[in-house]
Amino acid sequence: MRSKVIIFLSIVFYSLSLKASDTIIYEGKEYMIGTYMTIFEDTNSSYQPEDFLTEKFFVNVEGKVPNLRVSNSTFWLKFSIKNLSDKSTLLIKIASPNIDKLKLYEAINDTAVNLLADLGEYKPFSERFYNYPDYLIKLKIPIEEEKTFLLSVSSNEEILLPISIGDEILIIDKENYKDQLISFYIGIMAALFLYNIAIYILVRSKVYIYYSIYIISVLLAQLALLGYAFELIWPNSMWMADRGLLLTSVFVGVMALIFAKKFLQVSNHKKLDIGIIALIVLYAIYTLIILIDPSKFNYTLIQITALLVSFYLLYVSLYIYYIAGNKEAVFFLIAWTIFLIGVFIYALKDLGILPYNNFTVYTMPVGSAIEGILLSLALANRINVLQKEKEIAQQEQIETIQNQADVLELMVTERTSELTKSNEELSITLKNLKEAQTQLVGAEKMASLGQLTAGVAHEINNPINFVTSNVNPLRRDIEDLQLVLNKYESIQPDDELKSKLEEIEKIKKEIDIDYVREEINILLNGIQDGADRTAAIVKGLRNFSRMDEDILKKTNIIEGIESTLTLLNSSIKNNIIVEKQYDEVVEIECYPGKLNQLFMNVLNNAIHAIDDMGYKNKEGKILIKVSVENGNVIISIKDNGGGIPENIKQKIFDPFFTTKPVGKGTGLGLSIVYSIVKEHNGKVKIDSEIGKGTEFIFTFPVGK
Amino acid sequence: MNKEEYPGTEPFDDTQSLAEDAPMPMGKLRVLYLDDEVNNLQAFKAAFRRDFEVFIAENAKEASKILEDNIETVSMYDVEFTRTSIHVIVADQRMPDTTGVEFFESILEKYAEPMRVLITGYSDLEAVIEAINRGRIFHYIAKPWVEKDLRHIIESAYNIYSLRESTNATVRKHRKMFKLYKEE
């Protein structure tokens, strides 16, 4: 029972659909004639128009705009027009620029047709009657008469057939208006393109280039869709005509992916990035196929892939905005959403859900233009963002540098105070050392002075001894002489001379007058000698004690050497012969006390060196040479002591260096000598040979 | 108590034989002065020549020669010996070849009799104290000397010399007497 109902209903529906097409009453107004057409799908493209003069195969078209989807079939549409206008020509407009093959026939009678137009993308653009992307064909229908037409279309892309008829002039006006709108659109896109190229040149950020190319790809895709690409860019290229829509679709898809990848920095999210790269690869494969044989390529694939890309990019941008928190992605999100809305609307129109009108037809260009502008704004904003980031980074840098500078300053202050402190400590240490040096030098002076006074005391001892001890004997001798003198004085004039003289002779013999005379001489000589020596010692001491005279003075250095020798006499006279070779009396500008100390120290060392050799019989020799050469005085003090070994030669001027046993000698003697030489801008050289002796050679400038 | 009252003894007349053997009376004081400073030697000689017989030497060698040149033979009752006739030797400590103490040490064996006086500066004192024992020095005096003090010391030395001499003589005499007595 149920199956019968179904069969009945289906027959009813079928018969309902199998109705003859209505005739279109044309009264001069333009209108869509979709509903008045009947359609037949010629799956093998095997029919001839004559076959369709009878109506049996046709079904009614649903909707004002037949949507034939993507198909390999040829579609035949049949319609009749009764011309009730006041003109015998009218235009039919098939607003599907991408139809590959389009043929319009008019039925002459039941068996014959007349080919009115053979158009399509497979023919060069120049063969069109009118230079518009839409197909415009003139129909000649005499007034009050009716004609039947057959339209065959085939395309490898989606076939949408918004067909309308109308007055030629009115339709052409509309087409012109459409041209203007499209020019406007091209203008906007071109402007966006140039603008972003300019920014790229300025900013050198690759994302702008990609965007510019994306804009171009969008423009191309839209133009291809709208048929302007065929008209304006490749009107004569059949090769491009076959592939144009496909390639531009692929191109825009790829560019969308590339740009989104760059703009959203998808490479930071590996998983999303892989998706994008996969899609790009897919498009690459499509490209290959399209280039080789576009007829093999199913346009639906493009549509599906485009859908996939759209939603994937939407997902990516959502992810990056919400989950990754990239605030910039909002621009892309909004722009892309707007574009997708445009696409959505367009799709709905294609599906027939939304009516075919100016709004739905142009949502794509409009949407893409808005998207382009928004993304441009986003990119421009990026400069701002980058600027801000730069500022922040700079600020941070400045802060860091400031911090570092502060830290550095702190460190510098620390170091400076440390340095100042250690400087102070060093100054104090230096002062202490200088004091110690002075003390030591003073001690050495005292020590040598002690040595000196011991020597001096001894030196003076002897002369004082025999000066004093000579006096009494001298007095007695003079008393003896006095006796004789008295005797002579006591002679009275009337005394007997002979006996008196005999008496005197007796006394003379008694006292041994010759001896007495001799002794008087000897004793006086002794006193003289003693006095002289004492005077010399005192003078020498005075000379030597000029030690503390720190005044530069022109001094006879030979005097200095001599007085020093005097003071050392007791040590010298026993074993040592002092030979002197003074070239001339030499006066040099010096500190006389210090030079005397120098001589004292050097001579002392020489004496000790000789004593250590154990010479007897005056084998010890000291040779003192003074000469003048080139404004310099050269003083040489040479001894035949034990000599100085080579390894010690370096050290002998070192303070506290001594080869003497502990307790004998301070070790400062020669270091003081060295400092005195330096004070006088002089030089000292030592020649020494073990077993032979040592020579000290001093060179002093005559004038300081 | 006279001799006769002494039991077992007979009167003994030794005067003749003893007298022969009596030593010569000590003559004038003979003093040797050793100093390297000639002026000192002259001063010494001039000061003491009136009172003593003064010999002067500039160095140890000369001094030894003088001691050698003045050897005398002395017979003293039962002995006869030679010795230097110098009674007192005064020597300066500070000399180049030999110090005073070294000199005295050197002559100690050969010329043991003369009295020894050392002249020394104060600074030498430490070095000399020990040496004084070794050199058997009778006295020391500091330089510069005071003539009166030096004279006094030399005379004291001579007194001790003569005291020793007479003691020796007495001992010898009694020995001789004993010998003579034994021979009788």
GROMACS .gro file of N, CA and C in nm, chain A residues 430-546:
model
  351
  430LEU      N    1  10.582   5.476   5.325
  430LEU     CA    2  10.695   5.546   5.265
  430LEU      C    3  10.761   5.637   5.366
  431LYS      N    4  10.672   5.712   5.435
  431LYS     CA    5  10.726   5.802   5.536
  431LYS      C    6  10.804   5.724   5.640
  432ASN      N    7  10.745   5.614   5.687
  432ASN     CA    8  10.815   5.532   5.786
  432ASN      C    9  10.948   5.482   5.735
  433LEU      N   10  10.946   5.437   5.609
  433LEU     CA   11  11.069   5.385   5.551
  433LEU      C   12  11.174   5.494   5.543
  434LYS      N   13  11.127   5.612   5.502
  434LYS     CA   14  11.223   5.722   5.492
  434LYS      C   15  11.283   5.752   5.629
  435GLU      N   16  11.193   5.755   5.727
  435GLU     CA   17  11.243   5.778   5.863
  435GLU      C   18  11.343   5.672   5.902
  436ALA      N   19  11.303   5.547   5.875
  436ALA     CA   20  11.393   5.437   5.910
  436ALA      C   21  11.526   5.453   5.839
  437GLN      N   22  11.516   5.493   5.712
  437GLN     CA   23  11.639   5.511   5.636
  437GLN      C   24  11.726   5.616   5.703
  438THR      N   25  11.660   5.730   5.734
  438THR     CA   26  11.738   5.836   5.800
  438THR      C   27  11.801   5.785   5.928
  439GLN      N   28  11.721   5.711   6.003
  439GLN     CA   29  11.774   5.660   6.129
  439GLN      C   30  11.892   5.568   6.106
  440LEU      N   31  11.873   5.479   6.006
  440LEU     CA   32  11.979   5.385   5.979
  440LEU      C   33  12.105   5.456   5.933
  441VAL      N   34  12.083   5.551   5.843
  441VAL     CA   35  12.199   5.627   5.797
  441VAL      C   36  12.263   5.699   5.914
  442GLY      N   37  12.176   5.754   5.999
  442GLY     CA   38  12.227   5.819   6.118
  442GLY      C   39  12.303   5.720   6.206
  443ALA      N   40  12.244   5.602   6.220
  443ALA     CA   41  12.311   5.500   6.302
  443ALA      C   42  12.445   5.463   6.242
  444GLU      N   43  12.443   5.453   6.109
  444GLU     CA   44  12.569   5.419   6.044
  444GLU      C   45  12.670   5.529   6.067
  445LYS      N   46  12.619   5.650   6.055
  445LYS     CA   47  12.709   5.763   6.081
  445LYS      C   48  12.762   5.755   6.222
  446MET      N   49  12.670   5.725   6.313
  446MET     CA   50  12.713   5.714   6.452
  446MET      C   51  12.813   5.602   6.466
  447ALA      N   52  12.785   5.492   6.402
  447ALA     CA   53  12.877   5.379   6.411
  447ALA      C   54  13.013   5.418   6.355
  448SER      N   55  13.008   5.480   6.240
  448SER     CA   56  13.138   5.518   6.182
  448SER      C   57  13.201   5.628   6.265
  449LEU      N   58  13.113   5.709   6.324
  449LEU     CA   59  13.165   5.813   6.412
  449LEU      C   60  13.230   5.751   6.534
  450GLY      N   61  13.161   5.646   6.582
  450GLY     CA   62  13.218   5.575   6.695
  450GLY      C   63  13.355   5.521   6.661
  451GLN      N   64  13.356   5.457   6.543
  451GLN     CA   65  13.484   5.406   6.495
  451GLN      C   66  13.585   5.519   6.487
  452LEU      N   67  13.533   5.628   6.435
  452LEU     CA   68  13.616   5.746   6.416
  452LEU      C   69  13.673   5.794   6.548
  453THR      N   70  13.584   5.812   6.645
  453THR     CA   71  13.631   5.868   6.771
  453THR      C   72  13.729   5.773   6.837
  454ALA      N   73  13.702   5.643   6.823
  454ALA     CA   74  13.797   5.548   6.880
  454ALA      C   75  13.932   5.568   6.813
  455GLY      N   76  13.925   5.576   6.678
  455GLY     CA   77  14.050   5.598   6.606
  455GLY      C   78  14.115   5.729   6.645
  456VAL      N   79  14.030   5.831   6.655
  456VAL     CA   80  14.082   5.964   6.687
  456VAL      C   81  14.143   5.966   6.826
  457ALA      N   82  14.070   5.906   6.919
  457ALA     CA   83  14.123   5.903   7.057
  457ALA      C   84  14.261   5.839   7.057
  458HIS      N   85  14.266   5.730   6.984
  458HIS     CA   86  14.395   5.662   6.979
  458HIS      C   87  14.500   5.748   6.911
  459GLU      N   88  14.454   5.811   6.801
  459GLU     CA   89  14.547   5.895   6.727
  459GLU      C   90  14.601   6.008   6.815
  460ILE      N   91  14.513   6.067   6.891
  460ILE     CA   92  14.556   6.182   6.972
  460ILE      C   93  14.638   6.137   7.091
  461ASN      N   94  14.609   6.018   7.135
  461ASN     CA   95  14.674   5.967   7.256
  461ASN      C   96  14.826   5.982   7.251
  462ASN      N   97  14.882   5.933   7.146
  462ASN     CA   98  15.028   5.933   7.136
  462ASN      C   99  15.088   6.072   7.135
  463PRO      N  100  15.042   6.159   7.042
  463PRO     CA  101  15.101   6.293   7.044
  463PRO      C  102  15.088   6.360   7.181
  464ILE      N  103  14.970   6.345   7.240
  464ILE     CA  104  14.952   6.405   7.373
  464ILE      C  105  15.053   6.346   7.471
  465ASN      N  106  15.073   6.218   7.457
  465ASN     CA  107  15.168   6.151   7.547
  465ASN      C  108  15.306   6.215   7.541
  466PHE      N  109  15.362   6.216   7.423
  466PHE     CA  110  15.500   6.263   7.422
  466PHE      C  111  15.511   6.415   7.429
  467VAL      N  112  15.402   6.486   7.396
  467VAL     CA  113  15.409   6.631   7.418
  467VAL      C  114  15.417   6.657   7.568
  468THR      N  115  15.329   6.591   7.642
  468THR     CA  116  15.331   6.614   7.787
  468THR      C  117  15.458   6.557   7.851
  469SER      N  118  15.495   6.435   7.808
  469SER     CA  119  15.612   6.375   7.876
  469SER      C  120  15.742   6.442   7.838
  470ASN      N  121  15.741   6.517   7.728
  470ASN     CA  122  15.865   6.587   7.692
  470ASN      C  123  15.889   6.711   7.778
  471VAL      N  124  15.781   6.760   7.830
  471VAL     CA  125  15.794   6.891   7.896
  471VAL      C  126  15.885   6.884   8.018
  472ASN      N  127  15.864   6.785   8.107
  472ASN     CA  128  15.947   6.779   8.229
  472ASN      C  129  16.093   6.758   8.200
  473PRO      N  130  16.127   6.659   8.116
  473PRO     CA  131  16.267   6.641   8.082
  473PRO      C  132  16.328   6.768   8.022
  474LEU      N  133  16.247   6.832   7.941
  474LEU     CA  134  16.296   6.956   7.879
  474LEU      C  135  16.327   7.059   7.986
  475ARG      N  136  16.235   7.069   8.078
  475ARG     CA  137  16.255   7.162   8.189
  475ARG      C  138  16.384   7.129   8.263
  476ARG      N  139  16.408   7.004   8.289
  476ARG     CA  140  16.529   6.964   8.361
  476ARG      C  141  16.652   6.996   8.281
  477ASP      N  142  16.645   6.968   8.151
  477ASP     CA  143  16.762   6.999   8.066
  477ASP      C  144  16.791   7.148   8.069
  478ILE      N  145  16.683   7.224   8.062
  478ILE     CA  146  16.703   7.369   8.066
  478ILE      C  147  16.758   7.411   8.202
  479GLU      N  148  16.717   7.344   8.307
  479GLU     CA  149  16.771   7.372   8.441
  479GLU      C  150  16.921   7.342   8.443
  480ASP      N  151  16.956   7.229   8.374
  480ASP     CA  152  17.100   7.198   8.366
  480ASP      C  153  17.174   7.311   8.296
  481LEU      N  154  17.118   7.352   8.185
  481LEU     CA  155  17.182   7.464   8.113
  481LEU      C  156  17.185   7.587   8.201
  482GLN      N  157  17.079   7.599   8.272
  482GLN     CA  158  17.070   7.714   8.363
  482GLN      C  159  17.186   7.715   8.464
  483LEU      N  160  17.218   7.593   8.509
  483LEU     CA  161  17.331   7.582   8.604
  483LEU      C  162  17.455   7.646   8.541
  484VAL      N  163  17.480   7.600   8.419
  484VAL     CA  164  17.600   7.651   8.349
  484VAL      C  165  17.588   7.801   8.331
  485LEU      N  166  17.474   7.841   8.292
  485LEU     CA  167  17.451   7.985   8.272
  485LEU      C  168  17.473   8.061   8.401
  486ASN      N  169  17.417   8.004   8.508
  486ASN     CA  170  17.435   8.070   8.640
  486ASN      C  171  17.581   8.086   8.672
  487LYS      N  172  17.651   7.969   8.646
  487LYS     CA  173  17.794   7.971   8.675
  487LYS      C  174  17.862   8.082   8.596
  488TYR      N  175  17.822   8.094   8.470
  488TYR     CA  176  17.880   8.202   8.390
  488TYR      C  177  17.840   8.339   8.448
  489GLU      N  178  17.722   8.350   8.490
  489GLU     CA  179  17.674   8.478   8.545
  489GLU      C  180  17.742   8.514   8.675
  490SER      N  181  17.778   8.407   8.749
  490SER     CA  182  17.837   8.434   8.881
  490SER      C  183  17.982   8.481   8.873
  491ILE      N  184  18.035   8.476   8.750
  491ILE     CA  185  18.175   8.522   8.736
  491ILE      C  186  18.181   8.671   8.765
  492GLN      N  187  18.268   8.698   8.873
  492GLN     CA  188  18.294   8.841   8.908
  492GLN      C  189  18.412   8.887   8.826
  493PRO      N  190  18.422   9.010   8.802
  493PRO     CA  191  18.533   9.061   8.720
  493PRO      C  192  18.670   9.026   8.781
  494ASP      N  193  18.678   9.026   8.912
  494ASP     CA  194  18.809   8.997   8.973
  494ASP      C  195  18.826   8.851   9.010
  495ASP      N  196  18.730   8.766   8.965
  495ASP     CA  197  18.746   8.621   8.990
  495ASP      C  198  18.854   8.564   8.901
  496GLU      N  199  18.912   8.459   8.950
  496GLU     CA  200  19.011   8.392   8.866
  496GLU      C  201  18.942   8.315   8.758
  497LEU      N  202  18.970   8.357   8.633
  497LEU     CA  203  18.896   8.303   8.520
  497LEU      C  204  18.921   8.156   8.502
  498LYS      N  205  19.047   8.123   8.516
  498LYS     CA  206  19.083   7.986   8.484
  498LYS      C  207  19.009   7.888   8.574
  499SER      N  208  19.013   7.917   8.707
  499SER     CA  209  18.948   7.822   8.800
  499SER      C  210  18.798   7.823   8.779
  500LYS      N  211  18.747   7.941   8.750
  500LYS     CA  212  18.604   7.951   8.723
  500LYS      C  213  18.567   7.867   8.601
  501LEU      N  214  18.647   7.887   8.496
  501LEU     CA  215  18.621   7.813   8.373
  501LEU      C  216  18.633   7.664   8.396
  502GLU      N  217  18.733   7.631   8.482
  502GLU     CA  218  18.748   7.489   8.515
  502GLU      C  219  18.624   7.438   8.587
  503GLU      N  220  18.577   7.522   8.677
  503GLU     CA  221  18.454   7.484   8.748
  503GLU      C  222  18.339   7.461   8.651
  504ILE      N  223  18.329   7.559   8.556
  504ILE     CA  224  18.222   7.551   8.457
  504ILE      C  225  18.238   7.425   8.373
  505GLU      N  226  18.363   7.398   8.338
  505GLU     CA  227  18.389   7.278   8.258
  505GLU      C  228  18.344   7.154   8.334
  506LYS      N  229  18.373   7.159   8.463
  506LYS     CA  230  18.337   7.045   8.548
  506LYS      C  231  18.186   7.024   8.544
  507ILE      N  232  18.117   7.134   8.559
  507ILE     CA  233  17.969   7.123   8.559
  507ILE      C  234  17.922   7.073   8.423
  508LYS      N  235  17.981   7.131   8.321
  508LYS     CA  236  17.942   7.091   8.186
  508LYS      C  237  17.958   6.942   8.167
  509LYS      N  238  18.072   6.895   8.218
  509LYS     CA  239  18.093   6.751   8.204
  509LYS      C  240  17.991   6.674   8.285
  510GLU      N  241  17.969   6.729   8.405
  510GLU     CA  242  17.875   6.661   8.493
  510GLU      C  243  17.739   6.641   8.426
  511ILE      N  244  17.692   6.748   8.369
  511ILE     CA  245  17.557   6.737   8.310
  511ILE      C  246  17.560   6.677   8.170
  512ASP      N  247  17.682   6.659   8.119
  512ASP     CA  248  17.695   6.608   7.981
  512ASP      C  249  17.625   6.703   7.885
  513ILE      N  250  17.681   6.823   7.871
  513ILE     CA  251  17.612   6.932   7.805
  513ILE      C  252  17.581   6.905   7.658
  514ASP      N  253  17.672   6.829   7.595
  514ASP     CA  254  17.645   6.800   7.453
  514ASP      C  255  17.517   6.718   7.441
  515TYR      N  256  17.515   6.624   7.532
  515TYR     CA  257  17.396   6.538   7.529
  515TYR      C  258  17.270   6.618   7.557
  516VAL      N  259  17.288   6.709   7.656
  516VAL     CA  260  17.172   6.789   7.694
  516VAL      C  261  17.122   6.872   7.576
  517ARG      N  262  17.224   6.933   7.508
  517ARG     CA  263  17.185   7.016   7.392
  517ARG      C  264  17.107   6.933   7.292
  518GLU      N  265  17.164   6.814   7.271
  518GLU     CA  266  17.099   6.724   7.176
  518GLU      C  267  16.958   6.691   7.222
  519GLU      N  268  16.953   6.659   7.348
  519GLU     CA  269  16.823   6.614   7.401
  519GLU      C  270  16.719   6.725   7.390
  520ILE      N  271  16.764   6.848   7.417
  520ILE     CA  272  16.670   6.961   7.407
  520ILE      C  273  16.610   6.967   7.267
  521ASN      N  274  16.698   6.955   7.169
  521ASN     CA  275  16.652   6.955   7.031
  521ASN      C  276  16.550   6.847   7.006
  522ILE      N  277  16.588   6.728   7.049
  522ILE     CA  278  16.500   6.614   7.027
  522ILE      C  279  16.363   6.637   7.090
  523LEU      N  280  16.372   6.683   7.215
  523LEU     CA  281  16.246   6.700   7.287
  523LEU      C  282  16.160   6.810   7.223
  524LEU      N  283  16.225   6.918   7.180
  524LEU     CA  284  16.148   7.023   7.116
  524LEU      C  285  16.086   6.974   6.985
  525ASN      N  286  16.166   6.898   6.913
  525ASN     CA  287  16.114   6.840   6.789
  525ASN      C  288  15.994   6.753   6.817
  526GLY      N  289  16.013   6.675   6.926
  526GLY     CA  290  15.902   6.587   6.962
  526GLY      C  291  15.775   6.664   6.992
  527ILE      N  292  15.795   6.775   7.069
  527ILE     CA  293  15.679   6.857   7.104
  527ILE      C  294  15.616   6.916   6.978
  528GLN      N  295  15.704   6.964   6.891
  528GLN     CA  296  15.655   7.021   6.766
  528GLN      C  297  15.574   6.918   6.691
  529ASP      N  298  15.634   6.801   6.679
  529ASP     CA  299  15.570   6.693   6.606
  529ASP      C  300  15.432   6.659   6.666
  530GLY      N  301  15.439   6.647   6.797
  530GLY     CA  302  15.314   6.612   6.866
  530GLY      C  303  15.208   6.719   6.846
  531ALA      N  304  15.248   6.844   6.857
  531ALA     CA  305  15.153   6.953   6.840
  531ALA      C  306  15.096   6.952   6.699
  532ASP      N  307  15.188   6.933   6.602
  532ASP     CA  308  15.144   6.931   6.462
  532ASP      C  309  15.042   6.821   6.438
  533ARG      N  310  15.079   6.708   6.488
  533ARG     CA  311  14.989   6.594   6.464
  533ARG      C  312  14.853   6.616   6.529
  534THR      N  313  14.858   6.669   6.648
  534THR     CA  314  14.730   6.696   6.715
  534THR      C  315  14.648   6.795   6.634
  535ALA      N  316  14.720   6.900   6.590
  535ALA     CA  317  14.648   7.001   6.510
  535ALA      C  318  14.588   6.936   6.386
  536ALA      N  319  14.668   6.849   6.325
  536ALA     CA  320  14.619   6.783   6.202
  536ALA      C  321  14.496   6.701   6.232
  537ILE      N  322  14.503   6.633   6.345
  537ILE     CA  323  14.387   6.549   6.379
  537ILE      C  324  14.265   6.635   6.404
  538VAL      N  325  14.287   6.744   6.477
  538VAL     CA  326  14.173   6.832   6.504
  538VAL      C  327  14.117   6.885   6.373
  539LYS      N  328  14.209   6.925   6.285
  539LYS     CA  329  14.165   6.978   6.156
  539LYS      C  330  14.089   6.871   6.079
  540GLY      N  331  14.150   6.751   6.082
  540GLY     CA  332  14.085   6.641   6.013
  540GLY      C  333  13.946   6.615   6.068
  541LEU      N  334  13.938   6.623   6.201
  541LEU     CA  335  13.808   6.602   6.264
  541LEU      C  336  13.710   6.709   6.221
  542ARG      N  337  13.761   6.832   6.224
  542ARG     CA  338  13.675   6.943   6.183
  542ARG      C  339  13.628   6.923   6.041
  543ASN      N  340  13.723   6.888   5.957
  543ASN     CA  341  13.691   6.860   5.818
  543ASN      C  342  13.585   6.752   5.806
  544PHE      N  343  13.617   6.648   5.878
  544PHE     CA  344  13.529   6.532   5.869
  544PHE      C  345  13.392   6.561   5.925
  545SER      N  346  13.390   6.642   6.030
  545SER     CA  347  13.261   6.666   6.095
  545SER      C  348  13.172   6.755   6.012
  546ARG      N  349  13.221   6.803   5.899
  546ARG     CA  350  13.134   6.879   5.809
  546ARG      C  351  13.029   6.786   5.749
   0.00000   0.00000   0.00000
